PDB file of C-alpha atoms in Angstrom:
ATOM      1  CA  ALA A   1       5.367   6.296 -23.569  1.00 96.00           C
ATOM      2  CA  GLY A   2       5.855   7.592 -20.549  1.00 96.00           C
ATOM      3  CA  GLY A   3       3.865   7.044 -16.778  1.00 94.00           C
ATOM      4  CA  PHE A   4       5.674   5.147 -14.661  1.00 94.00           C
ATOM      5  CA  HIS A   5       6.187   1.798 -15.864  1.00 94.00           C
ATOM      6  CA  PRO A   6       8.601   3.354 -19.478  1.00 96.00           C
ATOM      7  CA  THR A   7      10.685   5.012 -16.364  1.00 95.00           C
ATOM      8  CA  LEU A   8      11.015   1.913 -14.398  1.00 95.00           C
ATOM      9  CA  ARG A   9      11.625  -0.355 -17.778  1.00 94.00           C
ATOM     10  CA  PRO A  10      12.662   2.517 -20.674  1.00 95.00           C
ATOM     11  CA  ASP A  11      14.468  -0.841 -22.648  1.00 94.00           C
ATOM     12  CA  GLU A  12      11.222  -2.880 -22.711  1.00 94.00           C
ATOM     13  CA  ALA A  13       9.194   0.093 -23.333  1.00 96.00           C
ATOM     14  CA  ARG A  14      11.704   1.061 -26.199  1.00 96.00           C
ATOM     15  CA  ARG A  15      10.395  -2.526 -28.007  1.00 96.00           C
ATOM     16  CA  HIS A  16       6.822  -1.489 -28.089  1.00 96.00           C
ATOM     17  CA  PHE A  17       6.840   2.231 -28.695  1.00 97.00           C
ATOM     18  CA  ASP A  18       8.745   5.340 -31.534  1.00 96.00           C
ATOM     19  CA  ALA A  19       9.879   7.731 -28.324  1.00 97.00           C
ATOM     20  CA  VAL A  20      10.137   6.749 -24.723  1.00 97.00           C
ATOM     21  CA  VAL A  21      10.299   9.683 -21.835  1.00 97.00           C
ATOM     22  CA  VAL A  22      11.874   8.505 -19.314  1.00 95.00           C
ATOM     23  CA  GLY A  23      11.053  10.413 -16.100  1.00 93.00           C
ATOM     24  CA  ASP A  24       8.189  13.920 -15.479  1.00 92.00           C
ATOM     25  CA  ALA A  25       6.831  15.288 -18.962  1.00 91.00           C
ATOM     26  CA  GLU A  26       8.277  18.882 -18.196  1.00 88.00           C
ATOM     27  CA  GLY A  27      11.281  19.400 -19.725  1.00 84.00           C
ATOM     28  CA  SER A  28      10.948  16.370 -21.733  1.00 92.00           C
ATOM     29  CA  TRP A  29       7.696  16.530 -23.109  1.00 92.00           C
ATOM     30  CA  PRO A  30       8.532  20.002 -25.521  1.00 92.00           C
ATOM     31  CA  ARG A  31      11.556  18.353 -26.390  1.00 95.00           C
ATOM     32  CA  LEU A  32       9.532  15.160 -27.705  1.00 97.00           C
ATOM     33  CA  LEU A  33       7.120  17.603 -29.514  1.00 97.00           C
ATOM     34  CA  ALA A  34      10.041  19.585 -30.969  1.00 97.00           C
ATOM     35  CA  ASP A  35      12.064  17.377 -32.379  1.00 98.00           C
ATOM     36  CA  LEU A  36       9.179  15.585 -33.822  1.00 97.00           C
ATOM     37  CA  SER A  37       8.093  18.728 -35.924  1.00 98.00           C
ATOM     38  CA  ALA A  38      11.535  18.532 -36.703  1.00 98.00           C
ATOM     39  CA  GLY A  39      11.920  14.648 -38.201  1.00 97.00           C
ATOM     40  CA  ARG A  40      14.516  13.612 -35.923  1.00 97.00           C
ATOM     41  CA  LEU A  41      12.299  11.686 -33.311  1.00 97.00           C
ATOM     42  CA  GLU A  42      14.778  10.237 -30.282  1.00 97.00           C
ATOM     43  CA  PRO A  43      14.153   7.090 -28.567  1.00 97.00           C
ATOM     44  CA  VAL A  44      14.991   8.548 -25.343  1.00 97.00           C
ATOM     45  CA  TYR A  45      14.323  11.229 -23.536  1.00 97.00           C
ATOM     46  CA  ARG A  46      15.149  11.569 -19.543  1.00 93.00           C
ATOM     47  CA  ALA A  47      13.519  14.067 -17.224  1.00 85.00           C
ATOM     48  CA  SER A  48      15.760  15.773 -15.200  1.00 79.00           C
ATOM     49  CA  PRO A  49      14.801  13.930 -11.918  1.00 74.00           C
ATOM     50  CA  HIS A  50      14.213  17.581 -10.483  1.00 76.00           C
ATOM     51  CA  ALA A  51      12.450  19.777 -12.541  1.00 78.00           C
ATOM     52  CA  ASP A  52      10.448  21.945 -11.350  1.00 84.00           C
ATOM     53  CA  LEU A  53       7.351  22.664 -10.608  1.00 90.00           C
ATOM     54  CA  SER A  54       6.972  26.467 -10.463  1.00 90.00           C
ATOM     55  CA  GLY A  55       5.949  26.446 -14.474  1.00 86.00           C
ATOM     56  CA  THR A  56       3.663  23.656 -14.831  1.00 90.00           C
ATOM     57  CA  PRO A  57       0.935  24.164 -16.418  1.00 90.00           C
ATOM     58  CA  VAL A  58      -2.895  24.459 -14.992  1.00 93.00           C
ATOM     59  CA  PRO A  59      -5.094  21.367 -17.105  1.00 90.00           C
ATOM     60  CA  ARG A  60      -7.234  22.049 -19.706  1.00 92.00           C
ATOM     61  CA  ARG A  61     -10.540  20.460 -18.456  1.00 91.00           C
ATOM     62  CA  ASP A  62     -12.960  22.692 -21.075  1.00 91.00           C
ATOM     63  CA  LEU A  63     -10.718  19.629 -23.029  1.00 92.00           C
ATOM     64  CA  LEU A  64     -12.652  16.483 -21.023  1.00 89.00           C
ATOM     65  CA  ALA A  65     -16.351  18.115 -20.520  1.00 87.00           C
ATOM     66  CA  ARG A  66     -17.420  15.612 -23.269  1.00 92.00           C
ATOM     67  CA  THR A  67     -15.908  12.335 -21.439  1.00 93.00           C
ATOM     68  CA  ALA A  68     -16.472  13.419 -17.671  1.00 90.00           C
ATOM     69  CA  ARG A  69     -19.265  11.265 -16.681  1.00 90.00           C
ATOM     70  CA  HIS A  70     -16.987   8.604 -17.132  1.00 92.00           C
ATOM     71  CA  TYR A  71     -14.845   9.066 -14.369  1.00 86.00           C
ATOM     72  CA  ALA A  72     -15.589   9.684 -10.592  1.00 81.00           C
ATOM     73  CA  THR A  73     -13.991  13.844 -11.221  1.00 84.00           C
ATOM     74  CA  ILE A  74     -12.105  15.574 -13.523  1.00 87.00           C
ATOM     75  CA  HIS A  75     -10.904  18.031 -10.792  1.00 93.00           C
ATOM     76  CA  ALA A  76      -7.370  16.432  -9.459  1.00 94.00           C
ATOM     77  CA  VAL A  77      -5.092  18.275  -8.379  1.00 97.00           C
ATOM     78  CA  GLN A  78      -1.869  17.635  -7.869  1.00 97.00           C
ATOM     79  CA  ALA A  79       0.102  20.317  -5.483  1.00 98.00           C
ATOM     80  CA  THR A  80       3.367  18.384  -4.584  1.00 97.00           C
ATOM     81  CA  ARG A  81       5.126  15.022  -6.362  1.00 94.00           C
ATOM     82  CA  GLY A  82       6.550  11.747  -5.179  1.00 92.00           C
ATOM     83  CA  CYS A  83       6.833  11.007  -2.233  1.00 92.00           C
ATOM     84  CA  VAL A  84       9.790  11.200   1.327  1.00 92.00           C
ATOM     85  CA  HIS A  85       9.404   7.157   2.229  1.00 92.00           C
ATOM     86  CA  ALA A  86      10.940   4.234   0.611  1.00 92.00           C
ATOM     87  CA  CYS A  87       8.515   1.839   1.110  1.00 94.00           C
ATOM     88  CA  ARG A  88      10.041  -1.559  -0.873  1.00 95.00           C
ATOM     89  CA  TYR A  89       6.266  -2.323  -2.522  1.00 95.00           C
ATOM     90  CA  CYS A  90       6.003   1.270  -4.121  1.00 95.00           C
ATOM     91  CA  SER A  91       6.040   2.205  -7.776  1.00 94.00           C
ATOM     92  CA  ILE A  92       6.359   6.012  -6.609  1.00 93.00           C
ATOM     93  CA  ALA A  93       8.930   5.657  -4.242  1.00 92.00           C
ATOM     94  CA  ALA A  94      11.646   4.009  -7.080  1.00 93.00           C
ATOM     95  CA  PHE A  95      10.104   7.029  -9.605  1.00 91.00           C
ATOM     96  CA  HIS A  96      10.583   9.527  -7.435  1.00 90.00           C
ATOM     97  CA  ARG A  97      13.837   8.347  -5.980  1.00 89.00           C
ATOM     98  CA  SER A  98      12.486   9.259  -2.205  1.00 90.00           C
ATOM     99  CA  THR A  99      12.101  12.777  -3.349  1.00 91.00           C
ATOM    100  CA  LEU A 100       9.416  15.508  -2.675  1.00 93.00           C
ATOM    101  CA  ARG A 101       8.191  18.231  -5.451  1.00 93.00           C
ATOM    102  CA  ALA A 102       6.160  21.011  -4.919  1.00 96.00           C
ATOM    103  CA  ARG A 103       4.226  23.877  -6.661  1.00 96.00           C
ATOM    104  CA  PRO A 104       4.066  27.048  -5.425  1.00 97.00           C
ATOM    105  CA  VAL A 105       0.768  27.561  -2.923  1.00 98.00           C
ATOM    106  CA  ALA A 106      -0.156  30.436  -4.129  1.00 97.00           C
ATOM    107  CA  ALA A 107      -0.742  28.054  -7.962  1.00 97.00           C
ATOM    108  CA  VAL A 108      -1.991  25.549  -6.548  1.00 98.00           C
ATOM    109  CA  ALA A 109      -5.192  28.215  -4.693  1.00 98.00           C
ATOM    110  CA  ALA A 110      -5.750  30.112  -7.424  1.00 97.00           C
ATOM    111  CA  GLU A 111      -6.316  26.671 -10.050  1.00 97.00           C
ATOM    112  CA  VAL A 112      -8.760  25.823  -6.815  1.00 97.00           C
ATOM    113  CA  ALA A 113     -10.822  28.488  -6.956  1.00 97.00           C
ATOM    114  CA  ALA A 114     -11.101  28.223 -10.343  1.00 95.00           C
ATOM    115  CA  LEU A 115     -12.916  25.005  -9.865  1.00 94.00           C
ATOM    116  CA  PRO A 116     -16.689  24.843 -10.064  1.00 88.00           C
ATOM    117  CA  ARG A 117     -16.589  21.744  -6.687  1.00 86.00           C
ATOM    118  CA  ASP A 118     -15.285  19.741  -4.738  1.00 92.00           C
ATOM    119  CA  PHE A 119     -12.039  17.802  -6.117  1.00 96.00           C
ATOM    120  CA  MET A 120      -9.454  15.455  -5.212  1.00 96.00           C
ATOM    121  CA  PHE A 121      -5.756  15.786  -4.201  1.00 98.00           C
ATOM    122  CA  VAL A 122      -4.043  13.446  -6.181  1.00 96.00           C
ATOM    123  CA  ASP A 123      -0.824  13.734  -4.342  1.00 97.00           C
ATOM    124  CA  ASP A 124       1.088  10.504  -3.318  1.00 95.00           C
ATOM    125  CA  ASN A 125       1.643  12.175   0.113  1.00 96.00           C
ATOM    126  CA  LEU A 126       0.617  14.869   0.853  1.00 97.00           C
ATOM    127  CA  ILE A 127       2.078  15.979   4.148  1.00 97.00           C
ATOM    128  CA  ALA A 128       5.940  14.911   3.780  1.00 95.00           C
ATOM    129  CA  ASP A 129       6.187  18.726   3.623  1.00 96.00           C
ATOM    130  CA  ARG A 130       4.909  19.835   6.733  1.00 97.00           C
ATOM    131  CA  ASP A 131       5.641  23.490   6.257  1.00 98.00           C
ATOM    132  CA  TYR A 132       4.029  23.121   2.237  1.00 98.00           C
ATOM    133  CA  ALA A 133       0.927  21.285   3.634  1.00 98.00           C
ATOM    134  CA  ARG A 134       0.499  23.895   6.594  1.00 98.00           C
ATOM    135  CA  ALA A 135       1.002  26.948   4.895  1.00 98.00           C
ATOM    136  CA  LEU A 136      -1.262  24.963   2.289  1.00 98.00           C
ATOM    137  CA  PHE A 137      -3.796  24.205   3.842  1.00 98.00           C
ATOM    138  CA  THR A 138      -3.687  27.950   5.692  1.00 98.00           C
ATOM    139  CA  SER A 139      -4.505  28.830   2.275  1.00 98.00           C
ATOM    140  CA  LEU A 140      -7.448  26.322   0.800  1.00 98.00           C
ATOM    141  CA  ALA A 141      -9.326  27.020   4.096  1.00 98.00           C
ATOM    142  CA  PRO A 142     -11.576  30.403   3.219  1.00 97.00           C
ATOM    143  CA  LEU A 143     -12.400  28.797  -0.413  1.00 97.00           C
ATOM    144  CA  GLY A 144     -14.824  26.341   1.365  1.00 95.00           C
ATOM    145  CA  ARG A 145     -14.180  23.789  -1.148  1.00 96.00           C
ATOM    146  CA  ARG A 146     -14.037  20.180   0.330  1.00 97.00           C
ATOM    147  CA  TRP A 147     -11.466  17.687  -0.805  1.00 98.00           C
ATOM    148  CA  VAL A 148     -10.534  13.933  -1.228  1.00 97.00           C
ATOM    149  CA  GLY A 149      -7.170  13.125  -1.248  1.00 98.00           C
ATOM    150  CA  GLN A 150      -4.172  10.887   0.578  1.00 97.00           C
ATOM    151  CA  CYS A 151      -1.552  11.600   2.910  1.00 96.00           C
ATOM    152  CA  SER A 152       0.655   8.986   5.227  1.00 95.00           C
ATOM    153  CA  ILE A 153      -1.164   7.756   8.699  1.00 95.00           C
ATOM    154  CA  GLU A 154       1.324   9.901  10.370  1.00 95.00           C
ATOM    155  CA  LEU A 155      -1.255  13.334   9.846  1.00 97.00           C
ATOM    156  CA  ALA A 156      -2.905  11.600  13.177  1.00 97.00           C
ATOM    157  CA  ASP A 157      -0.193  12.391  14.752  1.00 96.00           C
ATOM    158  CA  GLU A 158      -0.248  16.780  14.438  1.00 96.00           C
ATOM    159  CA  PRO A 159      -3.459  17.552  16.227  1.00 97.00           C
ATOM    160  CA  GLU A 160      -2.581  21.147  14.061  1.00 98.00           C
ATOM    161  CA  LEU A 161      -1.651  20.490  11.246  1.00 98.00           C
ATOM    162  CA  LEU A 162      -4.972  17.126  11.597  1.00 98.00           C
ATOM    163  CA  ALA A 163      -7.260  20.923  12.460  1.00 98.00           C
ATOM    164  CA  LEU A 164      -6.119  22.894   9.226  1.00 98.00           C
ATOM    165  CA  ALA A 165      -6.377  19.935   7.270  1.00 98.00           C
ATOM    166  CA  ARG A 166     -10.094  20.076   8.038  1.00 98.00           C
ATOM    167  CA  ALA A 167     -10.048  23.606   7.715  1.00 98.00           C
ATOM    168  CA  SER A 168      -9.388  23.419   4.376  1.00 98.00           C
ATOM    169  CA  GLY A 169     -12.166  21.300   3.850  1.00 98.00           C
ATOM    170  CA  CYS A 170     -10.456  17.980   4.239  1.00 98.00           C
ATOM    171  CA  VAL A 171     -13.471  15.531   4.634  1.00 98.00           C
ATOM    172  CA  GLY A 172     -11.571  12.276   3.060  1.00 98.00           C
ATOM    173  CA  LEU A 173      -8.012  10.283   2.830  1.00 98.00           C
ATOM    174  CA  PHE A 174      -6.539   7.924   0.975  1.00 98.00           C
ATOM    175  CA  VAL A 175      -4.194   6.498   3.874  1.00 97.00           C
ATOM    176  CA  GLY A 176      -1.621   3.361   3.266  1.00 96.00           C
ATOM    177  CA  VAL A 177      -2.221   1.049   7.017  1.00 95.00           C
ATOM    178  CA  GLU A 178      -0.238  -1.949   4.513  1.00 96.00           C
ATOM    179  CA  THR A 179      -1.238  -4.222   7.337  1.00 95.00           C
ATOM    180  CA  THR A 180      -0.854  -4.648  11.281  1.00 93.00           C
ATOM    181  CA  SER A 181       1.949  -6.787  11.500  1.00 94.00           C
ATOM    182  CA  PRO A 182       5.075  -4.918  13.318  1.00 93.00           C
ATOM    183  CA  GLU A 183       7.470  -7.709  11.019  1.00 95.00           C
ATOM    184  CA  ASN A 184       5.638  -7.218   8.253  1.00 95.00           C
ATOM    185  CA  LEU A 185       5.585  -3.725   8.402  1.00 94.00           C
ATOM    186  CA  ALA A 186       9.680  -3.671   8.905  1.00 94.00           C
ATOM    187  CA  ALA A 187      10.413  -6.186   5.824  1.00 95.00           C
ATOM    188  CA  LEU A 188       8.612  -3.818   3.553  1.00 95.00           C
ATOM    189  CA  ASP A 189      10.113  -0.975   5.190  1.00 94.00           C
ATOM    190  CA  LYS A 190       7.537   0.940   6.534  1.00 94.00           C
ATOM    191  CA  SER A 191       8.301   0.566  10.146  1.00 91.00           C
ATOM    192  CA  TRP A 192       6.801   4.414  11.025  1.00 87.00           C
ATOM    193  CA  ASN A 193       3.182   3.341  10.103  1.00 87.00           C
ATOM    194  CA  GLU A 194       3.676   1.650  14.040  1.00 84.00           C
ATOM    195  CA  GLY A 195       1.568  -1.348  13.560  1.00 74.00           C
ATOM    196  CA  ALA A 196       0.410  -1.005  18.155  1.00 80.00           C
ATOM    197  CA  ARG A 197      -0.470   1.877  16.599  1.00 89.00           C
ATOM    198  CA  LEU A 198      -3.093   2.093  14.321  1.00 92.00           C
ATOM    199  CA  ARG A 199      -5.695   1.698  15.533  1.00 93.00           C
ATOM    200  CA  GLU A 200      -5.342   4.594  17.637  1.00 94.00           C
ATOM    201  CA  ARG A 201      -4.134   6.850  14.712  1.00 95.00           C
ATOM    202  CA  LEU A 202      -7.563   6.633  12.687  1.00 96.00           C
ATOM    203  CA  ALA A 203     -10.006   6.902  15.458  1.00 96.00           C
ATOM    204  CA  THR A 204      -7.984   9.885  15.511  1.00 97.00           C
ATOM    205  CA  LEU A 205      -8.363  11.517  11.705  1.00 97.00           C
ATOM    206  CA  ARG A 206     -12.466   9.946  11.972  1.00 96.00           C
ATOM    207  CA  ARG A 207     -13.255  11.714  15.256  1.00 96.00           C
ATOM    208  CA  ALA A 208     -11.538  14.482  13.650  1.00 97.00           C
ATOM    209  CA  GLY A 209     -14.725  14.334  11.143  1.00 97.00           C
ATOM    210  CA  ILE A 210     -12.339  12.312   7.508  1.00 98.00           C
ATOM    211  CA  GLY A 211     -13.860   9.686   5.940  1.00 97.00           C
ATOM    212  CA  VAL A 212     -11.049   6.938   5.903  1.00 97.00           C
ATOM    213  CA  ILE A 213     -10.071   4.918   3.256  1.00 97.00           C
ATOM    214  CA  ALA A 214      -7.541   2.121   3.754  1.00 96.00           C
ATOM    215  CA  GLY A 215      -5.187   0.269   1.974  1.00 97.00           C
ATOM    216  CA  MET A 216      -3.701  -3.104   2.811  1.00 97.00           C
ATOM    217  CA  ILE A 217      -1.625  -6.035   1.312  1.00 98.00           C
ATOM    218  CA  VAL A 218      -2.049  -8.940   2.106  1.00 98.00           C
ATOM    219  CA  GLY A 219       1.638 -11.872   0.936  1.00 98.00           C
ATOM    220  CA  ALA A 220       3.776 -10.247   2.809  1.00 97.00           C
ATOM    221  CA  ASP A 221       6.732 -13.007   4.405  1.00 97.00           C
ATOM    222  CA  ALA A 222       4.752 -12.686   7.838  1.00 97.00           C
ATOM    223  CA  ASP A 223       1.474 -13.465   7.062  1.00 98.00           C
ATOM    224  CA  GLY A 224      -0.014 -16.612   6.551  1.00 97.00           C
ATOM    225  CA  PRO A 225      -3.309 -18.437   6.421  1.00 97.00           C
ATOM    226  CA  ASP A 226      -4.548 -17.014   9.481  1.00 97.00           C
ATOM    227  CA  ALA A 227      -3.456 -13.397   8.430  1.00 97.00           C
ATOM    228  CA  PHE A 228      -7.648 -12.657   6.311  1.00 98.00           C
ATOM    229  CA  GLU A 229      -9.249 -12.905   9.265  1.00 97.00           C
ATOM    230  CA  ARG A 230      -7.233 -11.187  11.278  1.00 96.00           C
ATOM    231  CA  THR A 231      -7.115  -8.311   8.402  1.00 96.00           C
ATOM    232  CA  LEU A 232     -11.154  -8.537   8.933  1.00 96.00           C
ATOM    233  CA  ARG A 233     -11.425  -8.238  12.206  1.00 95.00           C
ATOM    234  CA  PHE A 234      -8.782  -4.703  12.592  1.00 95.00           C
ATOM    235  CA  LEU A 235     -10.448  -3.156   9.790  1.00 94.00           C
ATOM    236  CA  ARG A 236     -14.557  -3.857  11.334  1.00 93.00           C
ATOM    237  CA  GLU A 237     -13.393  -2.679  14.829  1.00 93.00           C
ATOM    238  CA  ALA A 238     -11.176   0.592  13.303  1.00 93.00           C
ATOM    239  CA  ARG A 239     -14.549   1.278  11.410  1.00 91.00           C
ATOM    240  CA  LEU A 240     -13.004   2.433   8.001  1.00 93.00           C
ATOM    241  CA  ASP A 241     -14.538   4.119   5.712  1.00 94.00           C
ATOM    242  CA  GLY A 242     -13.453   2.041   2.896  1.00 94.00           C
ATOM    243  CA  LEU A 243     -10.908  -0.287   1.820  1.00 95.00           C
ATOM    244  CA  GLN A 244      -8.246  -0.857  -1.416  1.00 97.00           C
ATOM    245  CA  LEU A 245      -7.200  -4.278  -0.379  1.00 97.00           C
ATOM    246  CA  ASN A 246      -3.432  -6.137  -2.748  1.00 98.00           C
ATOM    247  CA  VAL A 247      -2.168  -9.274  -3.463  1.00 98.00           C
ATOM    248  CA  LEU A 248       1.354  -8.171  -2.281  1.00 98.00           C
ATOM    249  CA  THR A 249       2.889  -7.415  -5.750  1.00 98.00           C
ATOM    250  CA  PRO A 250       6.665  -6.429  -6.905  1.00 97.00           C
ATOM    251  CA  LEU A 251       5.524  -3.895  -9.493  1.00 96.00           C
ATOM    252  CA  PRO A 252       8.727  -4.068 -11.751  1.00 95.00           C
ATOM    253  CA  GLY A 253      10.930  -1.352 -10.886  1.00 94.00           C
ATOM    254  CA  THR A 254      10.459  -1.776  -7.738  1.00 96.00           C
ATOM    255  CA  THR A 255      12.767  -2.732  -5.049  1.00 96.00           C
ATOM    256  CA  LEU A 256      10.159  -5.364  -3.700  1.00 97.00           C
ATOM    257  CA  HIS A 257      10.921  -6.958  -7.369  1.00 97.00           C
ATOM    258  CA  ALA A 258      14.336  -6.818  -7.683  1.00 97.00           C
ATOM    259  CA  ASP A 259      14.458  -8.956  -3.996  1.00 97.00           C
ATOM    260  CA  PHE A 260      12.214 -11.684  -5.110  1.00 98.00           C
ATOM    261  CA  GLU A 261      13.956 -11.836  -8.622  1.00 97.00           C
ATOM    262  CA  ARG A 262      17.205 -12.831  -6.923  1.00 97.00           C
ATOM    263  CA  ALA A 263      14.623 -15.624  -4.744  1.00 98.00           C
ATOM    264  CA  GLY A 264      12.987 -16.902  -7.759  1.00 98.00           C
ATOM    265  CA  ARG A 265       9.356 -16.436  -6.433  1.00 98.00           C
ATOM    266  CA  ILE A 266       7.469 -14.473  -9.132  1.00 98.00           C
ATOM    267  CA  LEU A 267       5.892 -17.235 -10.525  1.00 98.00           C
ATOM    268  CA  ASP A 268       4.175 -15.284 -13.118  1.00 97.00           C
ATOM    269  CA  ARG A 269       5.351 -12.676 -15.648  1.00 95.00           C
ATOM    270  CA  ASP A 270       2.513 -11.448 -17.423  1.00 96.00           C
ATOM    271  CA  LEU A 271       2.041  -7.706 -16.374  1.00 94.00           C
ATOM    272  CA  SER A 272      -1.785  -7.766 -17.584  1.00 95.00           C
ATOM    273  CA  ARG A 273      -2.165  -9.422 -14.038  1.00 97.00           C
ATOM    274  CA  TYR A 274      -0.138  -7.489 -11.865  1.00 97.00           C
ATOM    275  CA  ASP A 275      -3.057  -5.070 -10.897  1.00 97.00           C
ATOM    276  CA  PHE A 276      -2.567  -5.521  -7.065  1.00 97.00           C
ATOM    277  CA  ARG A 277      -6.231  -8.867  -7.944  1.00 97.00           C
ATOM    278  CA  HIS A 278      -3.875 -12.046  -8.158  1.00 98.00           C
ATOM    279  CA  CYS A 279      -0.623 -13.897  -6.917  1.00 98.00           C
ATOM    280  CA  VAL A 280       1.860 -13.510  -9.114  1.00 98.00           C
ATOM    281  CA  ILE A 281       4.232 -14.782  -7.322  1.00 98.00           C
ATOM    282  CA  ARG A 282       5.191 -17.248  -4.754  1.00 98.00           C
ATOM    283  CA  PRO A 283       4.483 -16.127   0.232  1.00 98.00           C
ATOM    284  CA  ALA A 284       6.386 -17.582   2.215  1.00 98.00           C
ATOM    285  CA  ARG A 285       4.203 -18.736   4.908  1.00 98.00           C
ATOM    286  CA  MET A 286       1.687 -20.019   2.431  1.00 98.00           C
ATOM    287  CA  THR A 287       0.583 -21.413  -0.921  1.00 98.00           C
ATOM    288  CA  PRO A 288      -0.262 -19.385  -3.993  1.00 98.00           C
ATOM    289  CA  GLU A 289      -3.796 -20.561  -4.631  1.00 98.00           C
ATOM    290  CA  GLY A 290      -4.405 -20.497  -0.510  1.00 98.00           C
ATOM    291  CA  LEU A 291      -3.332 -16.434  -1.189  1.00 98.00           C
ATOM    292  CA  GLN A 292      -5.224 -16.028  -4.598  1.00 98.00           C
ATOM    293  CA  ALA A 293      -8.386 -17.493  -2.357  1.00 98.00           C
ATOM    294  CA  GLY A 294      -7.725 -15.528   1.114  1.00 98.00           C
ATOM    295  CA  ALA A 295      -8.046 -12.334  -0.788  1.00 98.00           C
ATOM    296  CA  ASP A 296     -11.178 -13.355  -2.909  1.00 98.00           C
ATOM    297  CA  TRP A 297     -13.138 -13.529   0.881  1.00 97.00           C
ATOM    298  CA  LEU A 298     -11.347 -10.841   2.324  1.00 96.00           C
TER     299      LEU A 298
END
């Protein structure tokens, strides 16, 4: 087992698997395969928290050709890994300890050039390192590809970087808006989203020709029963292109989970329901049933 949950809860994962990879696959996975071949498999393999991504191999996409039709795209590219922010609810911040690493720009551009069609960046925050993002976008522009990805709303604050992103082929972004409430943003350690400027910043992205899918959270502590209609009004006024609605969920291993654990506010420990569509907590200003009904309505 490997990935986010086994990394953040390795002792739990060990009860179900012969071996657990904690952290990145780089460094750990080759050791695991060698040990498995030699019959000396260890229970836990821990990667360096600063694994070098310069040697990360390009995916063998030809192996996915038979099942490609079942997926939105198999042409997914990763240039950077991690995020410099420390939002309390975020498993990315917990997994990567609020660090960012990057592949060489030339390697990313070569991978993109070899793709037969448009693609998706799977980076958590593609503009976290502004200098790297400028170099990356500049190198992609001559390739004539279109791409979608994910980054912070801060892109709207930098006209030059925004223009480079658009020129490189960016046509859509997932943006973690989360909430229009400054109190909620502060409680989630995401005050830099600046709730008062959200509409202006989102409009800037859309004027640049970039569609926006907003990630929104309902159920944070400043949310009362009026949060759902307020969120719907915001989404309509901002004229966003899509919505990923999330019920506030304290993922195991995150700071938010530790907060709710200490406060005795976790009501459901069935992890199959930790899918951002089910209420598993006791909200501060409404009932669990009210949060679930409001999220379903929205």
